[in-house]
Short mmCIF file of C-alpha atoms in Angstrom, two decimals:
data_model
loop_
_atom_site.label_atom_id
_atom_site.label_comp_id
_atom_site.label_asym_id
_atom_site.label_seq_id
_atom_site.Cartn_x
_atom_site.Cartn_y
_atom_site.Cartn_z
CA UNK A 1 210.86 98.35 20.97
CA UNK A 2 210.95 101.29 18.74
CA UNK A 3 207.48 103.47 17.37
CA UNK A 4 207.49 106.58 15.11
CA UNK A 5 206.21 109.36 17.16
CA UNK A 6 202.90 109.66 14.64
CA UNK A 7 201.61 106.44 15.47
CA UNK A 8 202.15 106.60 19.18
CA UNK A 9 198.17 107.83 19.67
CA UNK A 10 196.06 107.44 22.95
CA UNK A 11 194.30 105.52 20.71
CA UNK A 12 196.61 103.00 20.12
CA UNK A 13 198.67 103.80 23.30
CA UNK A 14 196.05 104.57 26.13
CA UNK A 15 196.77 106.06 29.25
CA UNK A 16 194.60 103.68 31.24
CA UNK A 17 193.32 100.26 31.86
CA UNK A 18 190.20 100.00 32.73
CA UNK A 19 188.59 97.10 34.50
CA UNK A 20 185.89 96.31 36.50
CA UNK A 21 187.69 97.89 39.35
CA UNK A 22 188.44 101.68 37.43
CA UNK A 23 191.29 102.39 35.44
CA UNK A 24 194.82 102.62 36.40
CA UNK A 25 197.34 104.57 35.01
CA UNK A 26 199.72 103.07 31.98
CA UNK A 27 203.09 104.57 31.13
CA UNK A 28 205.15 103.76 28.22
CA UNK A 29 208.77 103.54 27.61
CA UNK A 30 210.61 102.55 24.35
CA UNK A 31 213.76 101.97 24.79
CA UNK A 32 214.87 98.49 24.46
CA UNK A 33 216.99 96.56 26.91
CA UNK A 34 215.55 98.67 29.32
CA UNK A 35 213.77 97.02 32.63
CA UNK A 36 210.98 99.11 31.99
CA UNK A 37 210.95 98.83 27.99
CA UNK A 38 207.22 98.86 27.03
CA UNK A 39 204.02 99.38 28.76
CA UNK A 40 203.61 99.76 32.88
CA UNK A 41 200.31 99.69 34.66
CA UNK A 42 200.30 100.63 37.91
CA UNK A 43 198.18 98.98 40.13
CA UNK A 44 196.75 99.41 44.01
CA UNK A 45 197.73 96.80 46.05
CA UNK A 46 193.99 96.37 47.26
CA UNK A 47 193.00 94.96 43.55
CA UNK A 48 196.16 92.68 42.61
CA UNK A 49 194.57 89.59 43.79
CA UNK A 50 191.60 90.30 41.11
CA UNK A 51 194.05 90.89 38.13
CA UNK A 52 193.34 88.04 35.65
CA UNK A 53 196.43 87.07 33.93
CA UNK A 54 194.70 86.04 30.77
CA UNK A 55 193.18 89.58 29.93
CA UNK A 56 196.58 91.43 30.89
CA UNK A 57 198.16 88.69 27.42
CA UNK A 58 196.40 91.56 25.26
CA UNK A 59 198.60 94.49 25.89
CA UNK A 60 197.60 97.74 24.47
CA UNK A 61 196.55 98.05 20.77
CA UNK A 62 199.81 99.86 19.76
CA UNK A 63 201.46 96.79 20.95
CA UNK A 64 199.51 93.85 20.50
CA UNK A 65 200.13 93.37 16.43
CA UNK A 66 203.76 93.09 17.20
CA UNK A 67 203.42 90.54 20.21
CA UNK A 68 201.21 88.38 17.70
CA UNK A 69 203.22 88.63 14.80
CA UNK A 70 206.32 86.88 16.89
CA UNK A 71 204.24 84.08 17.87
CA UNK A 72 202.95 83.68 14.46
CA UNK A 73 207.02 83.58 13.84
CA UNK A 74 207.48 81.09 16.36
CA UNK A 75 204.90 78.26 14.91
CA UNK A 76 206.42 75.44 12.71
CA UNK A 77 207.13 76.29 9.43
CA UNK A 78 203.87 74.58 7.82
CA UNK A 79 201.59 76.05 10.32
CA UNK A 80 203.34 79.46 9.55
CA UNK A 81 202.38 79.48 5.66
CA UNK A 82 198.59 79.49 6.56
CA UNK A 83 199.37 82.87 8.31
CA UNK A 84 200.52 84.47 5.18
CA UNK A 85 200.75 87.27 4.75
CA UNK A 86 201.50 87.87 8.27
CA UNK A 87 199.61 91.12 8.48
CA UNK A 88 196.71 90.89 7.20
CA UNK A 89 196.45 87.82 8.79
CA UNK A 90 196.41 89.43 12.24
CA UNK A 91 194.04 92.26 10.93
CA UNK A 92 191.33 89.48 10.50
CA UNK A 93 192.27 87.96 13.60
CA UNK A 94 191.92 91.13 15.89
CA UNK A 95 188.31 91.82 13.83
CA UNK A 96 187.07 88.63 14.62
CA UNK A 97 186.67 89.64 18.08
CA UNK A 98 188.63 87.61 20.23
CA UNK A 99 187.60 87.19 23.89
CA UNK A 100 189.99 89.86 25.62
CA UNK A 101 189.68 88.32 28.99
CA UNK A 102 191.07 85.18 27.70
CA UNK A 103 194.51 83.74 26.71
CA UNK A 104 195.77 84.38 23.14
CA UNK A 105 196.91 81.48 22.24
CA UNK A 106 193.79 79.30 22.50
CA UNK A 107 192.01 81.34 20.43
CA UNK A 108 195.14 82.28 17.69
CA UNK A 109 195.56 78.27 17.20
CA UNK A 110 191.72 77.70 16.90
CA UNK A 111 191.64 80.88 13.63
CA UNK A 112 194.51 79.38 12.34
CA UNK A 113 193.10 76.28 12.07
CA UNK A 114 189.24 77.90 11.15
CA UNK A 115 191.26 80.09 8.18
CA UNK A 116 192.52 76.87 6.55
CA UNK A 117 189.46 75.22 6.49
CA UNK A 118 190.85 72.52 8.81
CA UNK A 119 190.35 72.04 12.15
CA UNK A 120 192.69 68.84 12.70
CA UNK A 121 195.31 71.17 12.56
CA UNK A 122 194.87 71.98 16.12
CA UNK A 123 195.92 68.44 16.99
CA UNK A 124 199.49 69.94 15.07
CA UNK A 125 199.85 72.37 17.40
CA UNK A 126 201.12 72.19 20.88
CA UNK A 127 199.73 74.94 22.76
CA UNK A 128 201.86 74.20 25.86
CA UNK A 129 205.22 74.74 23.90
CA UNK A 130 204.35 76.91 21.90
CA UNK A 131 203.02 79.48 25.33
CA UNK A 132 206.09 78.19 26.50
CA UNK A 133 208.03 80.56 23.84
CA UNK A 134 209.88 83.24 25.18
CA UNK A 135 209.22 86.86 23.99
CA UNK A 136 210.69 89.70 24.23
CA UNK A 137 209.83 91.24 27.40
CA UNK A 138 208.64 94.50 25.99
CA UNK A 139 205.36 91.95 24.94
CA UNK A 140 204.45 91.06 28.36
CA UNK A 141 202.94 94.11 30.66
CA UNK A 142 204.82 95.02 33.00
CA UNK A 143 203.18 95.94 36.85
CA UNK A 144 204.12 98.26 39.41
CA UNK A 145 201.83 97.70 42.79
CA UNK A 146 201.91 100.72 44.71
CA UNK A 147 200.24 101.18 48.42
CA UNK A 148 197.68 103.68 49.58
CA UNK A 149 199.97 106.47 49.32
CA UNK A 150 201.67 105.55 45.96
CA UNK A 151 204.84 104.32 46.96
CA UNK A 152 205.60 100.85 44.78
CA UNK A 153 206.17 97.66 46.98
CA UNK A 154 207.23 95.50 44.06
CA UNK A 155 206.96 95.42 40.09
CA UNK A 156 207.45 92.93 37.92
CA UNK A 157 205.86 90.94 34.51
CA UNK A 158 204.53 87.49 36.02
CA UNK A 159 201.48 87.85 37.66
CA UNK A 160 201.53 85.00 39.23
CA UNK A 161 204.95 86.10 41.50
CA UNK A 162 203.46 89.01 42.76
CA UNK A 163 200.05 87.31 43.88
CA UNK A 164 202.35 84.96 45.65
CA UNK A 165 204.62 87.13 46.64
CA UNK A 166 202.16 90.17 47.99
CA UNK A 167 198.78 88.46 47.84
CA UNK A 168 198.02 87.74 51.58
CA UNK A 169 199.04 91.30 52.25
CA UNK A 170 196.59 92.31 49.41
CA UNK A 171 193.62 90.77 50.79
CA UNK A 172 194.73 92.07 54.40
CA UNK A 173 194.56 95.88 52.95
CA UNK A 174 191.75 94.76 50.84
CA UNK A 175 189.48 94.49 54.14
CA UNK A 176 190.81 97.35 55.76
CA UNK A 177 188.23 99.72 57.03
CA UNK A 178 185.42 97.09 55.76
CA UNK A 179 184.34 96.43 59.55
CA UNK A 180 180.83 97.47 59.17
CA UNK A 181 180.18 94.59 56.72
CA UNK A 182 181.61 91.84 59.23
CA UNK A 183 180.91 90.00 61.98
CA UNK A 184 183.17 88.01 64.47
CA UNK A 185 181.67 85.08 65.86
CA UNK A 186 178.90 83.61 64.61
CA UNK A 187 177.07 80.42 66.44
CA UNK A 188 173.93 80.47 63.84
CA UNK A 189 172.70 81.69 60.86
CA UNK A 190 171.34 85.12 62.15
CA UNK A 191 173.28 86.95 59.79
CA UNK A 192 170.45 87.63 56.90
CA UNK A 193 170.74 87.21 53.17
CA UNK A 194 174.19 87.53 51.93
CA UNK A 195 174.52 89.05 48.91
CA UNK A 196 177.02 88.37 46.15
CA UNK A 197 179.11 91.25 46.22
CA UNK A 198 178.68 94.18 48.02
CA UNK A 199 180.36 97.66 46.43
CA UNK A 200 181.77 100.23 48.36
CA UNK A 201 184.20 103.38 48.03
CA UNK A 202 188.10 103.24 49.56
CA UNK A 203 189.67 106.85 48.59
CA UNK A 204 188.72 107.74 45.12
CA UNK A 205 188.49 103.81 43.94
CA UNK A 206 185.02 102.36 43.85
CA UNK A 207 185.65 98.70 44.94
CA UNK A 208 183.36 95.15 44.86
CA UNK A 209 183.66 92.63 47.69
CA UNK A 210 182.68 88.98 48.19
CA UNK A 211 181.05 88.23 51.59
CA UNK A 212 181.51 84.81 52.67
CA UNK A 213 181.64 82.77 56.19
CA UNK A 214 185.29 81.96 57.47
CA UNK A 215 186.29 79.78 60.18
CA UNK A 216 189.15 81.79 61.91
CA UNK A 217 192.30 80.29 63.58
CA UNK A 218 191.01 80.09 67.36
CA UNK A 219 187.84 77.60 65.60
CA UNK A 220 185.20 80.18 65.55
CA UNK A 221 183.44 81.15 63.13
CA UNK A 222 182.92 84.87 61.14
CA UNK A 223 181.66 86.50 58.53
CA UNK A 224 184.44 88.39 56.30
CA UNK A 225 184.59 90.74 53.19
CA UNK A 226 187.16 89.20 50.38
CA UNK A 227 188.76 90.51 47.51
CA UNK A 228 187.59 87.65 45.12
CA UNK A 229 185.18 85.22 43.98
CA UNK A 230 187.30 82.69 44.32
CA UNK A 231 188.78 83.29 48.07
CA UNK A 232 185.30 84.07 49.09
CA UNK A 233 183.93 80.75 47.91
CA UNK A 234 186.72 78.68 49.58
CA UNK A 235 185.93 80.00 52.65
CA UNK A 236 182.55 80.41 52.96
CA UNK A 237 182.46 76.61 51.86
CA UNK A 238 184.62 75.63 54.94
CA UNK A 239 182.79 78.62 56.93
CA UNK A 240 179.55 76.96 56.20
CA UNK A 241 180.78 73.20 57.07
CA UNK A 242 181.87 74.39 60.19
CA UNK A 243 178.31 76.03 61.06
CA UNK A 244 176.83 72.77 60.06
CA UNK A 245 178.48 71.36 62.74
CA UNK A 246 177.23 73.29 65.51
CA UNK A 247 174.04 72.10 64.59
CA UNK A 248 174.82 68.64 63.98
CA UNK A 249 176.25 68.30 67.65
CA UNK A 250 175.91 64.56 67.95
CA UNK A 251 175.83 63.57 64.78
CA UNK A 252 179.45 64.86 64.59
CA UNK A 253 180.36 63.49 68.10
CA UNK A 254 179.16 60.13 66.84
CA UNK A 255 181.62 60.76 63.80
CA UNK A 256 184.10 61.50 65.60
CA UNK A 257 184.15 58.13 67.59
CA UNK A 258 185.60 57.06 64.48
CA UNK A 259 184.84 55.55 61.14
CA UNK A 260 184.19 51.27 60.98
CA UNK A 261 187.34 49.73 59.99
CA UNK A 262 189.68 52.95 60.99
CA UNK A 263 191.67 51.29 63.95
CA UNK A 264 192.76 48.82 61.38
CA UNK A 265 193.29 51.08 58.48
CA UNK A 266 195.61 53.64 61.00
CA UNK A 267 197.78 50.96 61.48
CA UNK A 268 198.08 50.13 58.12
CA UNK A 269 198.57 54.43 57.36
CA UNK A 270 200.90 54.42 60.31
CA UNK A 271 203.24 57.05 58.53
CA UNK A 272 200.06 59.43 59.45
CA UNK A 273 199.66 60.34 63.16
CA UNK A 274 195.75 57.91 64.11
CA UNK A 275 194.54 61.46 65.22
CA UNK A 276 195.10 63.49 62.40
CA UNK A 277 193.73 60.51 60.30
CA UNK A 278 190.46 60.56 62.31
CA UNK A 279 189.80 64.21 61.78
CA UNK A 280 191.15 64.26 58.43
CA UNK A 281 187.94 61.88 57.77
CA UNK A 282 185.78 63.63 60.08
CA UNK A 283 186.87 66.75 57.50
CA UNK A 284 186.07 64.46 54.36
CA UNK A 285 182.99 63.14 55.22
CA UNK A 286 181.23 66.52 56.47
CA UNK A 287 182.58 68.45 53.43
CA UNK A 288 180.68 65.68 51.41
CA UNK A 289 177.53 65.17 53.49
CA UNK A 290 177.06 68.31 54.58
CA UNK A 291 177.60 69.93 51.08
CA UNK A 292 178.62 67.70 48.66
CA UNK A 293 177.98 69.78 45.13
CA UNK A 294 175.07 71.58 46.68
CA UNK A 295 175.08 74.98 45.93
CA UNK A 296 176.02 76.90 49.07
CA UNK A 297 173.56 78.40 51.05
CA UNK A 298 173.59 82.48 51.36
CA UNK A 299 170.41 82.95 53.89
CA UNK A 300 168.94 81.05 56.48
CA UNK A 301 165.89 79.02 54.47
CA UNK A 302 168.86 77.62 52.26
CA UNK A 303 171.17 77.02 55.46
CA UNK A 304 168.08 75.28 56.85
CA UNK A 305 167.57 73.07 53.99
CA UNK A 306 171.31 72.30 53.96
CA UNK A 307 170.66 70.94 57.42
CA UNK A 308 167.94 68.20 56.47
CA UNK A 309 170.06 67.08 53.24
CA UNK A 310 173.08 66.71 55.38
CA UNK A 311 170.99 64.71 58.34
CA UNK A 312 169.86 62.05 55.70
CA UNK A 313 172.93 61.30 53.86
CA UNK A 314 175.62 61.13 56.32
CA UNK A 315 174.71 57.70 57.12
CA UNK A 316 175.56 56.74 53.31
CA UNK A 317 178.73 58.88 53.28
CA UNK A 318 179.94 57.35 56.02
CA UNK A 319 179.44 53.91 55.10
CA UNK A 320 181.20 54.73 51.77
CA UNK A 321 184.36 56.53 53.17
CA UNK A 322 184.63 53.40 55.31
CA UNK A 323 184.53 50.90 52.52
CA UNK A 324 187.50 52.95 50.48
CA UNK A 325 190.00 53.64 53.39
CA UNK A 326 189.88 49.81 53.81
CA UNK A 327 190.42 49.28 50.30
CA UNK A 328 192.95 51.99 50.14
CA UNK A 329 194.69 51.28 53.48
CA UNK A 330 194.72 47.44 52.32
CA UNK A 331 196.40 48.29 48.93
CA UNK A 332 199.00 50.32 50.33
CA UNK A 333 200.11 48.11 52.95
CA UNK A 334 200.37 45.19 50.12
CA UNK A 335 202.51 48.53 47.97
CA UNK A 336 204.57 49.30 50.94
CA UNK A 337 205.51 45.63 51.87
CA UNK A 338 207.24 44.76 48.51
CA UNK A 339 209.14 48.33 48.26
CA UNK A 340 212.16 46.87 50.55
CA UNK A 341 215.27 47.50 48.13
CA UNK A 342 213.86 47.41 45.06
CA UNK A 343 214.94 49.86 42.44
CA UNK A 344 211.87 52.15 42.35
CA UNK A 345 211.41 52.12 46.17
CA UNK A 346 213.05 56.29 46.45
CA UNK A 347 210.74 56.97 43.23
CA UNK A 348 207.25 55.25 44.84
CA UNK A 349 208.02 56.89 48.14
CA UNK A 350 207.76 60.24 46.21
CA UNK A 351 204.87 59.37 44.75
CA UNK A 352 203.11 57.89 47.97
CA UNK A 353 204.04 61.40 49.91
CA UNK A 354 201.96 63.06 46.94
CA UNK A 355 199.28 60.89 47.33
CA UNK A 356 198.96 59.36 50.61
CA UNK A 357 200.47 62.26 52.91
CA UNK A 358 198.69 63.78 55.99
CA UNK A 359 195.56 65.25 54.97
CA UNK A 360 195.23 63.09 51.82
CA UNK A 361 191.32 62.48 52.86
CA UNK A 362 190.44 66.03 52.36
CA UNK A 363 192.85 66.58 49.64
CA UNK A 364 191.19 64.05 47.42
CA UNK A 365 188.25 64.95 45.11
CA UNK A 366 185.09 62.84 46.42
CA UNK A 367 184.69 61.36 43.05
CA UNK A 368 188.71 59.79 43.22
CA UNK A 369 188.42 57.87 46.31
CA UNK A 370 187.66 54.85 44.44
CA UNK A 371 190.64 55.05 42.52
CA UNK A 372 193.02 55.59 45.08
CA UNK A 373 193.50 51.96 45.61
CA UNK A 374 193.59 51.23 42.22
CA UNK A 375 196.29 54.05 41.70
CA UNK A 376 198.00 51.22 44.24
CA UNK A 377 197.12 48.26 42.92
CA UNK A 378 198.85 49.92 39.69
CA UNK A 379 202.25 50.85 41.43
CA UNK A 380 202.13 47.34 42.59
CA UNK A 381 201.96 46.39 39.59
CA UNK A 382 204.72 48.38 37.75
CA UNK A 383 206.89 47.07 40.68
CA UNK A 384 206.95 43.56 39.48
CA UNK A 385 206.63 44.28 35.87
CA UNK A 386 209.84 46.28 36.45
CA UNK A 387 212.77 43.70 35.82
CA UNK A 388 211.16 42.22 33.10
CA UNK A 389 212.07 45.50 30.94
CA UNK A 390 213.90 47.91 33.02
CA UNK A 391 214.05 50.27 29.64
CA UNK A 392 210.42 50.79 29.20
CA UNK A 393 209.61 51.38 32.86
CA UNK A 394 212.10 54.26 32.30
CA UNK A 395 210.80 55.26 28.89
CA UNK A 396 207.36 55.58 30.43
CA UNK A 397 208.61 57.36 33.34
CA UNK A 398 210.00 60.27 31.57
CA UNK A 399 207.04 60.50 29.80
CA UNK A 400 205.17 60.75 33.14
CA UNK A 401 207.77 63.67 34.33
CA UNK A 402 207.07 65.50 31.30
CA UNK A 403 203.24 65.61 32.16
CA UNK A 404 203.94 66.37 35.57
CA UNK A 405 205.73 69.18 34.43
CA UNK A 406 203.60 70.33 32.72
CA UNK A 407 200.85 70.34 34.93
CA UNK A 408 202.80 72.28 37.57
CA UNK A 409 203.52 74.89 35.00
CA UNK A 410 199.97 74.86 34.43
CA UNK A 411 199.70 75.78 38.36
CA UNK A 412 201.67 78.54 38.47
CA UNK A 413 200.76 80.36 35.45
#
């Protein structure tokens, strides 16, 4: 990566981000080859978990013409000629105002197709290959997470490996010092309104929180500060749940006594220990009854009315998990008994652990239960359809892989 020294302007080369969180430092280097060839933004461990890895595609704008142009480059040949000429392609791209908190590519693929006047050329492009593309790595931004005091405790260009790699330890220093906005156990909802986000000052940085009910390791319940939206959800969600159930006493207790049809069904599931079964469908029918798609309540009116809903329809939720752990318990067995040595018996095994392991009741979206025994009933199905064309079962297989794939890829990006 190479720049003549008049064009390298803090206009075009900043030296900060900012986000929502302040501005942290950015330092260049252009030397290519180098680890550190390009642009480095250093970044407090407390915010890493809130870094969106779409917004951090756009670079700087000294920088981003380049990183476009080689993905222009890196389209098919008759997709390429609608870009032409290259530059001032891009110059009509960048002043169309593209979302800068969201991915490139989307957007690129959708003015390529606007500029020729035909939008079925999106169906010519594969967006997942084509993000796929490698670049140099001068055109991805490069990170450097540094502690309280400055010192970096790791650096790299995937966002997604250092959230894995240092996000639990983020969220920990994230709440540090945060006490007077929590509370350890909680038995009721005496706890007031809860607002949104709350802002407050660590150091020099002005930070936002998420306050959100969690239900901590020993059971209990308490109200925490997160670092995100989406952490803060997931746990006030469960948080909430597990509130409701203080409440609901003997409603749950009579839950608990077990679901009609489960003694049966557990023996059919026998790979799955009969007690985790029993609260994994304790688990599933509260989160449904309880809240369901409700929006979740943040003060004690709303927490009230929660109550009532949950009262009335966890008769009906019950009666309908029933009804598809027979089905599903039924089509499995019927699955499992004509595996034996059949070809595809190590490949359906693999496919049963993903969707039948412990804690499959929770796992699964309400609205899929129905289809779990017709996922089943469809494996069953492929089973003695196999040796009637060995060659197409495979054919189809590989196709499935390559969606799989894709999906995880999808996961982790």
């Amino acid at each position: 990566m190479q720049h003549a020294a008049a064009h390298i302007t803090e206009e075009q080369f900043p030296k900060f981000w900012q986000t929502a969180d302040g501005k942290f430092k950015l330092s260049y280097r252009f030397e290519p080859h180098h680890p550190l060839d390009g642009v480095t933004m250093t970044v407090p461990l407390t915010v890493l978990n809130r870094l969106h890895a779409p917004s951090l595609e756009w670079l700087v704008p000294g920088m981003l013409r380049e990183k476009i142009q080689l993905l222009i480059k890196a389209l098919p040949k008759q997709i390429r000629r609608i870009c032409v000429p290259v530059p001032d392609f891009i110059t009509k791209f960048l002043e169309s105002n593209p979302d800068r908190q969201a991915a490139i590519i989307p957007q690129l693929a959708h003015f390529i197709a606007k500029s020729a006047g035909d939008m079925r050329i999106l169906e010519q492009i594969d967006q997942d290959a084509w993000a796929a593309q490698e670049l140099p790595e001068h055109c991805y931004l490069n990170l450097r997470i540094v502690d309280d005091g400055g010192q970096e405790l790791a650096g790299g260009r995937k966002l997604h490996e250092l959230q894995q790699q240092l996000g639990q330890a983020a969220a920990v220093t994230f709440r540090d010092n945060t006490q007077e906005f929590e509370r350890d156990n909680v038995t009721a909802w005496d706890i007031g309104t809860l607002p949104e986000s709350i802002k407050f000052a660590r150091g020099k940085q002005q930070l936002t929180g998420y306050l959100g009910l969690q239900k901590e390791k020993d059971g209990r319940i308490a109200l925490r500060l997160f670092d995100t939206t989406e952490a803060a959800e997931q746990a006030h969600r469960q948080g909430v749940i597990e509130l409701m159930k203080l409440q609901l006493k003997e409603q749950v207790k009579d839950l608990n006594k077990g679901i009609q049809g489960f003694t049966q069904a557990a023996m059919l599931l026998k790979h799955i220990n009969a007690d985790t079964l029993r609260d994994d469908l304790t688990q599933a029918v509260c989160d449904r009854a309880f809240i369901g798609e409700d929006e979740l309540p943040r003060n004690e009116k709303a927490f009230k009315e929660q109550i009532k809903r949950a009262r009335s329809r966890l008769p009906a939720v019950k009666e309908a998990l029933s009804r598809y752990l027979q089905e599903t318990a039924a089509a499995y067995a019927e699955l499992n008994g004509k595996l034996g040595k059949h070809p595809l018996t190590h490949l359906m095994r693999q496919r049963l652990q993903t969707l039948l392991a412990a804690g499959f009741a929770t796992r699964t979206p309400w609205a899929q239960w129905p289809r779990l025994p017709i996922y089943l009933k469809a494996m069953t199905l492929r089973l003695e359809k196999y040796s009637s064309n060995p060659a197409r079962d495979a054919a189809r297989e590989a196709d499935i892989r390559e969606l799989e794939q894709m999906w995880q890829e999808k996961q982790t990006a």
